[in-house]
Amino acid sequence: MTRVVLAAARDERDLDVMRFAAEIANRRKASLRVVSAYGYYQYAGSMVPMLADLTEVADEQASSITRVVARSCETSSPI
């Protein structure tokens, strides 16, 4: 049976959530899967980005989530 811990994160403010998820995955010997919960269209109507801008924002968000995951794994205690 494959065990999976799934966590959603939007940005660096979710570091504690990611640390908790990493610790749970460690304890259960499970893989950690992270979903980026960034709302690209949350400002639709007030300012809709062009497609090129959206791609740039998506790349930045992916980098941000990668940093959060890396930091959470560095600081989670091995069990």
Short mmCIF file of C-alpha atoms in Angstrom, two decimals:
data_model
loop_
_atom_site.label_atom_id
_atom_site.label_comp_id
_atom_site.label_asym_id
_atom_site.label_seq_id
_atom_site.Cartn_x
_atom_site.Cartn_y
_atom_site.Cartn_z
CA MET A 1 0.00 0.00 0.00
CA THR A 2 1.39 3.39 -1.00
CA ARG A 3 0.95 6.12 1.58
CA VAL A 4 0.59 9.73 0.55
CA VAL A 5 0.27 12.96 2.50
CA LEU A 6 -1.29 15.72 0.43
CA ALA A 7 -0.82 19.38 1.40
CA ALA A 8 -1.94 22.58 -0.27
CA ALA A 9 0.10 25.78 -0.03
CA ARG A 10 -0.26 29.22 -1.52
CA ASP A 11 2.97 30.96 -0.49
CA GLU A 12 5.57 31.39 2.29
CA ARG A 13 2.80 32.10 4.81
CA ASP A 14 1.96 28.39 4.62
CA LEU A 15 5.39 27.26 5.83
CA ASP A 16 3.99 25.91 9.12
CA VAL A 17 1.43 23.86 7.22
CA MET A 18 4.17 22.41 5.05
CA ARG A 19 6.36 21.62 8.06
CA PHE A 20 3.44 19.78 9.67
CA ALA A 21 2.72 17.85 6.47
CA ALA A 22 6.41 16.92 6.10
CA GLU A 23 6.52 15.63 9.69
CA ILE A 24 3.36 13.56 9.19
CA ALA A 25 4.74 12.12 5.94
CA ASN A 26 7.98 11.31 7.75
CA ARG A 27 6.17 9.56 10.61
CA ARG A 28 4.00 7.51 8.29
CA LYS A 29 6.81 6.79 5.85
CA ALA A 30 4.67 8.35 3.15
CA SER A 31 5.43 10.51 0.16
CA LEU A 32 4.60 14.21 0.41
CA ARG A 33 2.64 15.75 -2.44
CA VAL A 34 2.09 19.47 -2.62
CA VAL A 35 -0.63 21.32 -4.48
CA SER A 36 -0.18 24.98 -5.29
CA ALA A 37 -3.38 26.71 -4.23
CA TYR A 38 -2.67 30.06 -5.85
CA GLY A 39 -5.74 31.67 -7.42
CA TYR A 40 -4.56 33.05 -10.76
CA TYR A 41 -7.93 34.49 -11.62
CA GLN A 42 -8.84 35.83 -8.18
CA TYR A 43 -8.67 39.40 -9.46
CA ALA A 44 -10.66 38.80 -12.63
CA GLY A 45 -12.74 41.84 -13.43
CA SER A 46 -10.39 44.32 -11.80
CA MET A 47 -7.21 43.43 -13.64
CA VAL A 48 -6.88 40.40 -15.86
CA PRO A 49 -3.27 39.57 -16.77
CA MET A 50 -2.25 38.83 -20.31
CA LEU A 51 -1.36 35.21 -21.08
CA ALA A 52 2.39 35.94 -21.09
CA ASP A 53 2.05 37.63 -17.70
CA LEU A 54 0.10 34.67 -16.39
CA THR A 55 2.85 32.27 -17.47
CA GLU A 56 5.41 34.44 -15.67
CA VAL A 57 3.24 34.51 -12.53
CA ALA A 58 2.82 30.72 -12.69
CA ASP A 59 6.60 30.25 -12.94
CA GLU A 60 7.15 32.58 -9.97
CA GLN A 61 4.51 30.73 -7.95
CA ALA A 62 6.07 27.36 -8.77
CA SER A 63 9.45 28.66 -7.57
CA SER A 64 7.87 30.01 -4.40
CA ILE A 65 6.17 26.70 -3.58
CA THR A 66 9.40 24.82 -4.31
CA ARG A 67 11.22 27.04 -1.79
CA VAL A 68 8.48 26.49 0.82
CA VAL A 69 8.65 22.72 0.37
CA ALA A 70 12.46 22.74 0.59
CA ARG A 71 12.40 24.86 3.76
CA SER A 72 9.75 22.69 5.38
CA CYS A 73 11.71 19.51 4.66
CA GLU A 74 14.92 21.04 6.01
CA THR A 75 13.27 21.96 9.30
CA SER A 76 11.09 18.90 9.86
CA SER A 77 12.43 16.52 12.46
CA PRO A 78 13.33 13.04 11.22
CA ILE A 79 11.56 10.22 13.05
#
